[in-house]
């Protein structure tokens, strides 16, 4: 993860703090968009979350957020809740990992 | 050199700021397109910009179009930094007025190298602009006589635009930077020797 952030541990810690602050708001937007079932909102919220989470890793929640973005783009919102459920699990795991990293200084 | 970052991702924005400042850029951050446009409308906007495609409000390509339609910003060097990775997206982004297109996730060394290209182009444009200004100033201080002058076939006086007939040396000294020193040419010396 540190390599993906440019190889700088201090910077990585700053970015983790920013992400942990922002993550609840961004995930709330993703949840709201799925609940509303509006394709463009789903696409936008998932795209924004994907951008932020992709700063840390290319797999897991980044791939799932992209799947949700694609669902929004294609207007297949009926498929969104299942993908959102997977995203929630992956994000919880990532957040736990980042909190552990944050606490390890 | 000043550079504007417009991206709604606070994590990437901070990361960009830290890297760019290490590379000696002076960073102005904006979280959306509308805020970026406001910065661009200020009297001395940054000559370079890194923009995300998808932002709340005005998106990157729309912002590029606004910039290219604004003469005062015509020299701004814009990099679109986006996860929109298809060839069609890239063409659309560049056609909207971006100078370069980088796909996320990107390599920091690549971004640095591409910024150096932008920096070089902006510096060349600024040097060229300064030289054009110098030349314009120099040109405005040079007075050139052009056009058709009505001149008397006998006494060689010139009629000015107020219908006065003026001695040729008077006319030329008013309408040019030429100055006269009076003397007598050899032919006139012979002709007028007895006077």
PDB file of C-alpha atoms in Angstrom:
ATOM      1  CA  UNK A   1       0.000   0.000   0.000  1.00  0.00           C
ATOM      2  CA  UNK A   2       2.814   2.386   0.886  1.00  0.00           C
ATOM      3  CA  UNK A   3       4.432   1.701  -2.504  1.00  0.00           C
ATOM      4  CA  UNK A   4       1.125   2.587  -4.203  1.00  0.00           C
ATOM      5  CA  UNK A   5       1.134   5.876  -2.285  1.00  0.00           C
ATOM      6  CA  UNK A   6       4.602   6.813  -3.532  1.00  0.00           C
ATOM      7  CA  UNK A   7       6.747   4.944  -0.990  1.00  0.00           C
ATOM      8  CA  UNK A   8       6.409   7.533   1.751  1.00  0.00           C
ATOM      9  CA  UNK A   9       5.137   6.181   5.092  1.00  0.00           C
ATOM     10  CA  UNK A  10       4.411   9.574   6.631  1.00  0.00           C
ATOM     11  CA  UNK A  11       2.364  10.577   3.598  1.00  0.00           C
ATOM     12  CA  UNK A  12       0.626   7.180   3.664  1.00  0.00           C
ATOM     13  CA  UNK A  13      -0.442   7.821   7.264  1.00  0.00           C
ATOM     14  CA  UNK A  14      -1.821  11.256   6.356  1.00  0.00           C
ATOM     15  CA  UNK A  15      -3.805   9.754   3.492  1.00  0.00           C
ATOM     16  CA  UNK A  16      -5.157   6.940   5.665  1.00  0.00           C
ATOM     17  CA  UNK A  17      -6.407   9.517   8.173  1.00  0.00           C
ATOM     18  CA  UNK A  18      -8.107  11.504   5.407  1.00  0.00           C
ATOM     19  CA  UNK A  19      -9.704   8.359   3.966  1.00  0.00           C
ATOM     20  CA  UNK A  20     -10.953   7.117   7.345  1.00  0.00           C
ATOM     21  CA  UNK A  21     -12.588  10.548   7.866  1.00  0.00           C
ATOM     22  CA  UNK A  22     -14.172  10.590   4.419  1.00  0.00           C
ATOM     23  CA  UNK A  23     -15.143   6.936   4.060  1.00  0.00           C
ATOM     24  CA  UNK A  24     -18.363   7.001   6.163  1.00  0.00           C
ATOM     25  CA  UNK A  25     -19.757   9.967   4.191  1.00  0.00           C
ATOM     26  CA  UNK A  26     -18.873   8.444   0.824  1.00  0.00           C
ATOM     27  CA  UNK A  27     -20.305   5.046   1.725  1.00  0.00           C
ATOM     28  CA  UNK A  28     -23.478   6.761   2.981  1.00  0.00           C
ATOM     29  CA  UNK A  29     -23.825   8.367  -0.472  1.00  0.00           C
ATOM     30  CA  UNK A  30     -23.380   4.979  -2.135  1.00  0.00           C
ATOM     31  CA  UNK A  31     -26.025   3.419   0.164  1.00  0.00           C
ATOM     32  CA  UNK A  32     -28.464   6.301  -0.428  1.00  0.00           C
ATOM     33  CA  UNK A  33     -28.036   6.095  -4.189  1.00  0.00           C
ATOM     34  CA  UNK A  34     -28.715   2.340  -4.188  1.00  0.00           C
ATOM     35  CA  UNK A  35     -31.733   2.829  -1.908  1.00  0.00           C
ATOM     36  CA  UNK A  36     -33.125   5.481  -4.283  1.00  0.00           C
ATOM     37  CA  UNK A  37     -32.456   3.249  -7.292  1.00  0.00           C
ATOM     38  CA  UNK A  38     -31.456   6.188  -9.524  1.00  0.00           C
ATOM     39  CA  UNK A  39     -28.861   4.862 -12.017  1.00  0.00           C
ATOM     40  CA  UNK A  40     -26.931   8.109 -12.444  1.00  0.00           C
ATOM     41  CA  UNK A  41     -26.677   8.649  -8.684  1.00  0.00           C
ATOM     42  CA  UNK A  42     -25.421   5.078  -8.258  1.00  0.00           C
ATOM     43  CA  UNK A  43     -22.842   5.631 -11.013  1.00  0.00           C
ATOM     44  CA  UNK A  44     -21.615   8.929  -9.550  1.00  0.00           C
ATOM     45  CA  UNK A  45     -21.440   7.785  -5.916  1.00  0.00           C
ATOM     46  CA  UNK A  46     -19.740   4.506  -6.808  1.00  0.00           C
ATOM     47  CA  UNK A  47     -17.301   6.283  -9.128  1.00  0.00           C
ATOM     48  CA  UNK A  48     -16.332   8.778  -6.400  1.00  0.00           C
ATOM     49  CA  UNK A  49     -15.842   6.004  -3.850  1.00  0.00           C
ATOM     50  CA  UNK A  50     -13.870   3.907  -6.322  1.00  0.00           C
ATOM     51  CA  UNK A  51     -11.531   6.850  -6.961  1.00  0.00           C
ATOM     52  CA  UNK A  52     -10.860   7.337  -3.273  1.00  0.00           C
ATOM     53  CA  UNK A  53     -10.413   3.662  -2.337  1.00  0.00           C
ATOM     54  CA  UNK A  54      -8.206   3.034  -5.384  1.00  0.00           C
ATOM     55  CA  UNK A  55      -5.565   5.231  -3.746  1.00  0.00           C
ATOM     56  CA  UNK A  56      -4.936   2.292  -1.406  1.00  0.00           C
ATOM     57  CA  UNK A  57      -5.464  -0.868  -3.449  1.00  0.00           C
ATOM     58  CA  UNK A  58      -6.439  -2.024  -6.918  1.00  0.00           C
ATOM     59  CA  UNK A  59      -8.459  -5.062  -5.875  1.00  0.00           C
ATOM     60  CA  UNK A  60     -11.354  -5.826  -3.511  1.00  0.00           C
ATOM     61  CA  UNK A  61     -13.493  -2.740  -2.849  1.00  0.00           C
ATOM     62  CA  UNK A  62     -11.993  -0.899  -5.838  1.00  0.00           C
ATOM     63  CA  UNK A  63     -13.186  -3.648  -8.200  1.00  0.00           C
ATOM     64  CA  UNK A  64     -16.566  -3.937  -6.464  1.00  0.00           C
ATOM     65  CA  UNK A  65     -17.130  -0.166  -6.509  1.00  0.00           C
ATOM     66  CA  UNK A  66     -16.335  -0.244 -10.223  1.00  0.00           C
ATOM     67  CA  UNK A  67     -18.911  -3.039 -10.666  1.00  0.00           C
ATOM     68  CA  UNK A  68     -21.469  -0.833  -8.922  1.00  0.00           C
ATOM     69  CA  UNK A  69     -20.489   2.130 -11.113  1.00  0.00           C
ATOM     70  CA  UNK A  70     -21.030  -0.059 -14.196  1.00  0.00           C
ATOM     71  CA  UNK A  71     -24.427  -1.161 -12.871  1.00  0.00           C
ATOM     72  CA  UNK A  72     -25.381   2.506 -12.555  1.00  0.00           C
ATOM     73  CA  UNK A  73     -24.099   3.292 -16.059  1.00  0.00           C
ATOM     74  CA  UNK A  74     -26.030   0.358 -17.534  1.00  0.00           C
ATOM     75  CA  UNK A  75     -29.200   1.168 -15.551  1.00  0.00           C
ATOM     76  CA  UNK A  76     -29.286  -2.298 -13.912  1.00  0.00           C
ATOM     77  CA  UNK A  77     -30.133  -0.972 -10.444  1.00  0.00           C
ATOM     78  CA  UNK A  78     -31.904  -4.214  -9.489  1.00  0.00           C
ATOM     79  CA  UNK A  79     -28.428  -5.779  -9.289  1.00  0.00           C
ATOM     80  CA  UNK A  80     -27.070  -3.008  -7.063  1.00  0.00           C
ATOM     81  CA  UNK A  81     -28.092  -4.195  -3.545  1.00  0.00           C
ATOM     82  CA  UNK A  82     -26.168  -7.491  -3.825  1.00  0.00           C
ATOM     83  CA  UNK A  83     -23.036  -5.723  -5.051  1.00  0.00           C
ATOM     84  CA  UNK A  84     -23.416  -3.091  -2.335  1.00  0.00           C
ATOM     85  CA  UNK A  85     -23.565  -5.853   0.292  1.00  0.00           C
ATOM     86  CA  UNK A  86     -20.262  -7.226  -1.000  1.00  0.00           C
ATOM     87  CA  UNK A  87     -18.775  -3.727  -1.011  1.00  0.00           C
ATOM     88  CA  UNK A  88     -19.805  -3.176   2.626  1.00  0.00           C
ATOM     89  CA  UNK A  89     -17.952  -6.343   3.713  1.00  0.00           C
ATOM     90  CA  UNK A  90     -14.814  -5.412   1.744  1.00  0.00           C
ATOM     91  CA  UNK A  91     -14.840  -1.831   2.999  1.00  0.00           C
ATOM     92  CA  UNK A  92     -15.232  -2.989   6.605  1.00  0.00           C
ATOM     93  CA  UNK A  93     -12.179  -5.210   6.168  1.00  0.00           C
ATOM     94  CA  UNK A  94     -10.160  -2.405   4.546  1.00  0.00           C
ATOM     95  CA  UNK A  95     -11.135   0.100   7.234  1.00  0.00           C
ATOM     96  CA  UNK A  96     -10.076  -2.357   9.952  1.00  0.00           C
ATOM     97  CA  UNK A  97      -6.750  -2.835   8.180  1.00  0.00           C
ATOM     98  CA  UNK A  98      -6.213   0.916   7.793  1.00  0.00           C
ATOM     99  CA  UNK A  99      -7.143   1.563  11.435  1.00  0.00           C
ATOM    100  CA  UNK A 100      -4.548  -1.013  12.484  1.00  0.00           C
ATOM    101  CA  UNK A 101      -1.957   0.690  10.267  1.00  0.00           C
ATOM    102  CA  UNK A 102      -2.940   4.078  11.683  1.00  0.00           C
ATOM    103  CA  UNK A 103      -2.537   2.780  15.248  1.00  0.00           C
ATOM    104  CA  UNK A 104       0.829   1.170  14.540  1.00  0.00           C
ATOM    105  CA  UNK A 105       2.988   4.309  14.628  1.00  0.00           C
TER     106      UNK A 105
ATOM    107  CA  UNK B   1       5.342  27.622 -11.069  1.00  0.00           C
ATOM    108  CA  UNK B   2       1.753  27.737  -9.806  1.00  0.00           C
ATOM    109  CA  UNK B   3      -0.525  24.789 -10.563  1.00  0.00           C
ATOM    110  CA  UNK B   4      -4.222  24.262  -9.946  1.00  0.00           C
ATOM    111  CA  UNK B   5      -5.520  20.874  -8.752  1.00  0.00           C
ATOM    112  CA  UNK B   6      -9.241  20.253  -9.257  1.00  0.00           C
ATOM    113  CA  UNK B   7     -10.376  16.889  -7.862  1.00  0.00           C
ATOM    114  CA  UNK B   8     -13.169  15.932  -5.489  1.00  0.00           C
ATOM    115  CA  UNK B   9     -11.092  13.077  -4.001  1.00  0.00           C
ATOM    116  CA  UNK B  10      -9.570  14.572  -0.848  1.00  0.00           C
ATOM    117  CA  UNK B  11      -7.080  11.701  -0.543  1.00  0.00           C
ATOM    118  CA  UNK B  12      -5.665  12.111  -4.049  1.00  0.00           C
ATOM    119  CA  UNK B  13      -5.733  15.895  -3.734  1.00  0.00           C
ATOM    120  CA  UNK B  14      -3.561  15.782  -0.636  1.00  0.00           C
ATOM    121  CA  UNK B  15      -1.220  13.256  -2.210  1.00  0.00           C
ATOM    122  CA  UNK B  16      -0.899  15.447  -5.318  1.00  0.00           C
ATOM    123  CA  UNK B  17      -0.237  18.523  -3.197  1.00  0.00           C
ATOM    124  CA  UNK B  18       2.566  16.820  -1.275  1.00  0.00           C
ATOM    125  CA  UNK B  19       4.230  15.458  -4.423  1.00  0.00           C
ATOM    126  CA  UNK B  20       3.868  18.675  -6.420  1.00  0.00           C
ATOM    127  CA  UNK B  21       5.291  20.788  -3.618  1.00  0.00           C
ATOM    128  CA  UNK B  22       8.283  18.440  -3.451  1.00  0.00           C
ATOM    129  CA  UNK B  23       8.740  19.097  -7.166  1.00  0.00           C
ATOM    130  CA  UNK B  24       8.713  22.874  -6.469  1.00  0.00           C
ATOM    131  CA  UNK B  25       5.243  23.679  -7.733  1.00  0.00           C
ATOM    132  CA  UNK B  26       3.027  26.113  -5.864  1.00  0.00           C
ATOM    133  CA  UNK B  27      -0.332  24.358  -5.450  1.00  0.00           C
ATOM    134  CA  UNK B  28      -3.855  25.803  -5.493  1.00  0.00           C
ATOM    135  CA  UNK B  29      -6.453  23.154  -4.535  1.00  0.00           C
ATOM    136  CA  UNK B  30     -10.117  23.011  -5.523  1.00  0.00           C
ATOM    137  CA  UNK B  31     -12.643  20.296  -4.669  1.00  0.00           C
ATOM    138  CA  UNK B  32     -14.918  20.850  -7.675  1.00  0.00           C
ATOM    139  CA  UNK B  33     -15.150  22.405 -11.114  1.00  0.00           C
ATOM    140  CA  UNK B  34     -17.031  25.530 -10.037  1.00  0.00           C
ATOM    141  CA  UNK B  35     -14.356  26.424  -7.461  1.00  0.00           C
ATOM    142  CA  UNK B  36     -11.654  25.780 -10.080  1.00  0.00           C
ATOM    143  CA  UNK B  37     -13.398  28.092 -12.546  1.00  0.00           C
ATOM    144  CA  UNK B  38     -13.523  30.805  -9.877  1.00  0.00           C
ATOM    145  CA  UNK B  39      -9.739  30.521  -9.376  1.00  0.00           C
ATOM    146  CA  UNK B  40      -9.223  30.679 -13.142  1.00  0.00           C
ATOM    147  CA  UNK B  41     -11.202  33.926 -13.368  1.00  0.00           C
ATOM    148  CA  UNK B  42      -8.910  35.673 -10.892  1.00  0.00           C
ATOM    149  CA  UNK B  43      -6.450  38.252 -12.300  1.00  0.00           C
ATOM    150  CA  UNK B  44      -3.397  35.928 -12.251  1.00  0.00           C
ATOM    151  CA  UNK B  45      -4.614  32.330 -12.561  1.00  0.00           C
ATOM    152  CA  UNK B  46      -2.145  29.412 -12.346  1.00  0.00           C
ATOM    153  CA  UNK B  47      -0.701  28.682 -15.813  1.00  0.00           C
ATOM    154  CA  UNK B  48      -1.020  24.901 -15.302  1.00  0.00           C
ATOM    155  CA  UNK B  49      -3.874  22.694 -14.081  1.00  0.00           C
ATOM    156  CA  UNK B  50      -4.507  19.052 -13.209  1.00  0.00           C
ATOM    157  CA  UNK B  51      -8.202  18.243 -13.432  1.00  0.00           C
ATOM    158  CA  UNK B  52     -10.325  15.244 -12.648  1.00  0.00           C
ATOM    159  CA  UNK B  53     -13.002  14.313 -15.194  1.00  0.00           C
ATOM    160  CA  UNK B  54     -15.869  13.504 -12.835  1.00  0.00           C
ATOM    161  CA  UNK B  55     -16.432  16.296 -10.355  1.00  0.00           C
ATOM    162  CA  UNK B  56     -19.567  17.709  -8.745  1.00  0.00           C
ATOM    163  CA  UNK B  57     -20.996  20.621 -10.739  1.00  0.00           C
ATOM    164  CA  UNK B  58     -18.784  21.403 -13.721  1.00  0.00           C
ATOM    165  CA  UNK B  59     -16.842  18.346 -14.919  1.00  0.00           C
ATOM    166  CA  UNK B  60     -13.289  18.337 -16.317  1.00  0.00           C
ATOM    167  CA  UNK B  61     -14.067  18.398 -20.064  1.00  0.00           C
ATOM    168  CA  UNK B  62     -16.670  21.175 -19.619  1.00  0.00           C
ATOM    169  CA  UNK B  63     -14.079  23.167 -17.687  1.00  0.00           C
ATOM    170  CA  UNK B  64     -11.510  22.592 -20.455  1.00  0.00           C
ATOM    171  CA  UNK B  65     -13.986  23.952 -22.998  1.00  0.00           C
ATOM    172  CA  UNK B  66     -14.626  27.053 -20.867  1.00  0.00           C
ATOM    173  CA  UNK B  67     -10.876  27.626 -20.597  1.00  0.00           C
ATOM    174  CA  UNK B  68     -10.308  27.308 -24.349  1.00  0.00           C
ATOM    175  CA  UNK B  69     -13.172  29.725 -25.073  1.00  0.00           C
ATOM    176  CA  UNK B  70     -11.606  32.328 -22.763  1.00  0.00           C
ATOM    177  CA  UNK B  71      -8.810  34.260 -24.546  1.00  0.00           C
ATOM    178  CA  UNK B  72      -7.086  35.231 -21.274  1.00  0.00           C
ATOM    179  CA  UNK B  73      -6.662  31.524 -20.435  1.00  0.00           C
ATOM    180  CA  UNK B  74      -5.629  30.310 -23.883  1.00  0.00           C
ATOM    181  CA  UNK B  75      -2.097  29.480 -22.709  1.00  0.00           C
ATOM    182  CA  UNK B  76      -3.161  27.380 -19.707  1.00  0.00           C
ATOM    183  CA  UNK B  77      -1.649  23.862 -19.817  1.00  0.00           C
ATOM    184  CA  UNK B  78      -4.245  21.318 -18.684  1.00  0.00           C
ATOM    185  CA  UNK B  79      -3.767  17.680 -17.738  1.00  0.00           C
ATOM    186  CA  UNK B  80      -6.915  15.571 -17.370  1.00  0.00           C
ATOM    187  CA  UNK B  81      -6.261  12.985 -14.648  1.00  0.00           C
ATOM    188  CA  UNK B  82      -9.048  10.440 -14.708  1.00  0.00           C
ATOM    189  CA  UNK B  83     -10.023   6.824 -14.307  1.00  0.00           C
ATOM    190  CA  UNK B  84     -12.048   7.069 -17.540  1.00  0.00           C
ATOM    191  CA  UNK B  85      -9.734   4.784 -19.453  1.00  0.00           C
ATOM    192  CA  UNK B  86     -11.374   4.095 -22.816  1.00  0.00           C
ATOM    193  CA  UNK B  87      -9.886   5.372 -26.045  1.00  0.00           C
ATOM    194  CA  UNK B  88     -13.095   7.283 -26.759  1.00  0.00           C
ATOM    195  CA  UNK B  89     -12.892   8.996 -23.346  1.00  0.00           C
ATOM    196  CA  UNK B  90      -9.311  10.010 -24.082  1.00  0.00           C
ATOM    197  CA  UNK B  91     -10.283  11.469 -27.459  1.00  0.00           C
ATOM    198  CA  UNK B  92     -13.247  13.300 -25.928  1.00  0.00           C
ATOM    199  CA  UNK B  93     -11.037  14.663 -23.143  1.00  0.00           C
ATOM    200  CA  UNK B  94      -8.321  15.897 -25.497  1.00  0.00           C
ATOM    201  CA  UNK B  95     -10.869  17.356 -27.912  1.00  0.00           C
ATOM    202  CA  UNK B  96     -12.452  19.292 -25.058  1.00  0.00           C
ATOM    203  CA  UNK B  97      -9.180  21.232 -24.823  1.00  0.00           C
ATOM    204  CA  UNK B  98      -6.914  19.252 -22.483  1.00  0.00           C
ATOM    205  CA  UNK B  99      -3.224  19.194 -23.412  1.00  0.00           C
ATOM    206  CA  UNK B 100      -2.543  15.809 -21.852  1.00  0.00           C
ATOM    207  CA  UNK B 101      -4.493  12.841 -20.513  1.00  0.00           C
ATOM    208  CA  UNK B 102      -3.345  10.571 -17.674  1.00  0.00           C
ATOM    209  CA  UNK B 103      -5.275   7.516 -16.554  1.00  0.00           C
ATOM    210  CA  UNK B 104      -5.642   6.626 -12.856  1.00  0.00           C
ATOM    211  CA  UNK B 105      -4.002   4.784 -11.224  1.00  0.00           C
ATOM    212  CA  UNK B 106      -0.886   6.533 -12.480  1.00  0.00           C
ATOM    213  CA  UNK B 107       2.831   6.383 -11.844  1.00  0.00           C
ATOM    214  CA  UNK B 108       4.240   9.368  -9.927  1.00  0.00           C
ATOM    215  CA  UNK B 109       7.413   9.503 -12.027  1.00  0.00           C
ATOM    216  CA  UNK B 110       5.302   9.577 -15.177  1.00  0.00           C
ATOM    217  CA  UNK B 111       3.223  12.451 -13.799  1.00  0.00           C
ATOM    218  CA  UNK B 112       6.420  14.323 -12.906  1.00  0.00           C
ATOM    219  CA  UNK B 113       7.818  13.845 -16.419  1.00  0.00           C
ATOM    220  CA  UNK B 114       4.572  14.958 -18.064  1.00  0.00           C
ATOM    221  CA  UNK B 115       4.403  18.006 -15.815  1.00  0.00           C
ATOM    222  CA  UNK B 116       7.932  18.900 -16.906  1.00  0.00           C
ATOM    223  CA  UNK B 117       6.702  18.955 -20.521  1.00  0.00           C
ATOM    224  CA  UNK B 118       3.859  21.271 -19.524  1.00  0.00           C
ATOM    225  CA  UNK B 119       6.205  23.448 -17.517  1.00  0.00           C
ATOM    226  CA  UNK B 120       8.552  23.774 -20.504  1.00  0.00           C
ATOM    227  CA  UNK B 121       5.713  24.711 -22.879  1.00  0.00           C
ATOM    228  CA  UNK B 122       4.285  27.283 -20.456  1.00  0.00           C
ATOM    229  CA  UNK B 123       7.755  28.786 -19.897  1.00  0.00           C
ATOM    230  CA  UNK B 124       8.322  29.031 -23.660  1.00  0.00           C
ATOM    231  CA  UNK B 125       4.916  30.651 -24.157  1.00  0.00           C
ATOM    232  CA  UNK B 126       5.609  33.143 -21.385  1.00  0.00           C
ATOM    233  CA  UNK B 127       9.031  34.008 -22.836  1.00  0.00           C
ATOM    234  CA  UNK B 128       7.474  34.388 -26.285  1.00  0.00           C
ATOM    235  CA  UNK B 129       4.687  36.589 -24.894  1.00  0.00           C
ATOM    236  CA  UNK B 130       7.222  38.803 -23.128  1.00  0.00           C
ATOM    237  CA  UNK B 131       9.235  39.148 -26.360  1.00  0.00           C
ATOM    238  CA  UNK B 132       6.088  40.036 -28.365  1.00  0.00           C
ATOM    239  CA  UNK B 133       5.273  42.727 -25.783  1.00  0.00           C
ATOM    240  CA  UNK B 134       8.794  44.126 -26.047  1.00  0.00           C
ATOM    241  CA  UNK B 135       8.538  44.213 -29.838  1.00  0.00           C
ATOM    242  CA  UNK B 136       5.113  45.849 -29.717  1.00  0.00           C
ATOM    243  CA  UNK B 137       6.471  48.536 -27.426  1.00  0.00           C
ATOM    244  CA  UNK B 138       9.473  49.041 -29.683  1.00  0.00           C
ATOM    245  CA  UNK B 139       7.212  49.205 -32.730  1.00  0.00           C
ATOM    246  CA  UNK B 140       4.934  51.797 -31.148  1.00  0.00           C
ATOM    247  CA  UNK B 141       7.935  54.104 -30.654  1.00  0.00           C
ATOM    248  CA  UNK B 142       8.965  53.845 -34.311  1.00  0.00           C
ATOM    249  CA  UNK B 143       7.122  56.301 -36.542  1.00  0.00           C
ATOM    250  CA  UNK B 144       6.920  55.300 -40.165  1.00  0.00           C
ATOM    251  CA  UNK B 145       5.763  57.516 -42.989  1.00  0.00           C
ATOM    252  CA  UNK B 146       3.569  55.680 -45.459  1.00  0.00           C
ATOM    253  CA  UNK B 147       0.878  56.613 -47.954  1.00  0.00           C
ATOM    254  CA  UNK B 148       0.476  59.145 -50.780  1.00  0.00           C
ATOM    255  CA  UNK B 149       1.864  62.647 -50.095  1.00  0.00           C
ATOM    256  CA  UNK B 150       0.683  65.585 -52.263  1.00  0.00           C
ATOM    257  CA  UNK B 151       3.832  67.522 -53.160  1.00  0.00           C
ATOM    258  CA  UNK B 152       4.172  70.721 -55.191  1.00  0.00           C
ATOM    259  CA  UNK B 153       5.987  69.942 -58.445  1.00  0.00           C
ATOM    260  CA  UNK B 154       7.813  73.294 -58.283  1.00  0.00           C
ATOM    261  CA  UNK B 155       8.620  74.278 -54.727  1.00  0.00           C
ATOM    262  CA  UNK B 156       8.402  70.767 -53.267  1.00  0.00           C
ATOM    263  CA  UNK B 157       6.165  71.808 -50.352  1.00  0.00           C
ATOM    264  CA  UNK B 158       3.908  69.069 -49.022  1.00  0.00           C
ATOM    265  CA  UNK B 159       0.204  69.522 -48.305  1.00  0.00           C
ATOM    266  CA  UNK B 160      -0.773  68.206 -44.895  1.00  0.00           C
ATOM    267  CA  UNK B 161      -4.185  66.796 -43.924  1.00  0.00           C
ATOM    268  CA  UNK B 162      -5.291  70.276 -42.793  1.00  0.00           C
ATOM    269  CA  UNK B 163      -4.632  71.640 -46.274  1.00  0.00           C
ATOM    270  CA  UNK B 164      -1.505  73.624 -45.309  1.00  0.00           C
ATOM    271  CA  UNK B 165       1.489  73.560 -47.628  1.00  0.00           C
ATOM    272  CA  UNK B 166       4.574  72.894 -45.513  1.00  0.00           C
ATOM    273  CA  UNK B 167       8.301  72.958 -46.205  1.00  0.00           C
ATOM    274  CA  UNK B 168       9.356  69.372 -46.782  1.00  0.00           C
ATOM    275  CA  UNK B 169      11.794  69.407 -43.865  1.00  0.00           C
ATOM    276  CA  UNK B 170       9.122  70.780 -41.538  1.00  0.00           C
ATOM    277  CA  UNK B 171       6.637  68.141 -42.664  1.00  0.00           C
ATOM    278  CA  UNK B 172       9.110  65.300 -42.222  1.00  0.00           C
ATOM    279  CA  UNK B 173      10.267  66.478 -38.807  1.00  0.00           C
ATOM    280  CA  UNK B 174       6.635  66.520 -37.604  1.00  0.00           C
ATOM    281  CA  UNK B 175       5.720  63.128 -39.091  1.00  0.00           C
ATOM    282  CA  UNK B 176       8.905  61.197 -38.416  1.00  0.00           C
ATOM    283  CA  UNK B 177      11.850  61.083 -36.073  1.00  0.00           C
ATOM    284  CA  UNK B 178      14.126  62.466 -38.812  1.00  0.00           C
ATOM    285  CA  UNK B 179      16.127  65.598 -38.066  1.00  0.00           C
ATOM    286  CA  UNK B 180      17.798  67.898 -40.634  1.00  0.00           C
ATOM    287  CA  UNK B 181      21.154  69.575 -40.785  1.00  0.00           C
ATOM    288  CA  UNK B 182      21.202  72.237 -43.532  1.00  0.00           C
ATOM    289  CA  UNK B 183      24.008  72.393 -46.083  1.00  0.00           C
ATOM    290  CA  UNK B 184      24.442  73.070 -49.832  1.00  0.00           C
ATOM    291  CA  UNK B 185      24.995  70.362 -52.411  1.00  0.00           C
ATOM    292  CA  UNK B 186      27.715  70.884 -55.110  1.00  0.00           C
ATOM    293  CA  UNK B 187      25.214  71.572 -57.922  1.00  0.00           C
ATOM    294  CA  UNK B 188      23.387  74.218 -55.902  1.00  0.00           C
ATOM    295  CA  UNK B 189      26.680  75.704 -54.837  1.00  0.00           C
ATOM    296  CA  UNK B 190      27.580  76.320 -58.500  1.00  0.00           C
ATOM    297  CA  UNK B 191      24.087  77.526 -59.357  1.00  0.00           C
ATOM    298  CA  UNK B 192      23.752  79.934 -56.432  1.00  0.00           C
ATOM    299  CA  UNK B 193      27.393  80.969 -56.010  1.00  0.00           C
ATOM    300  CA  UNK B 194      26.735  84.515 -57.190  1.00  0.00           C
ATOM    301  CA  UNK B 195      23.760  85.187 -54.860  1.00  0.00           C
TER     302      UNK B 195
END
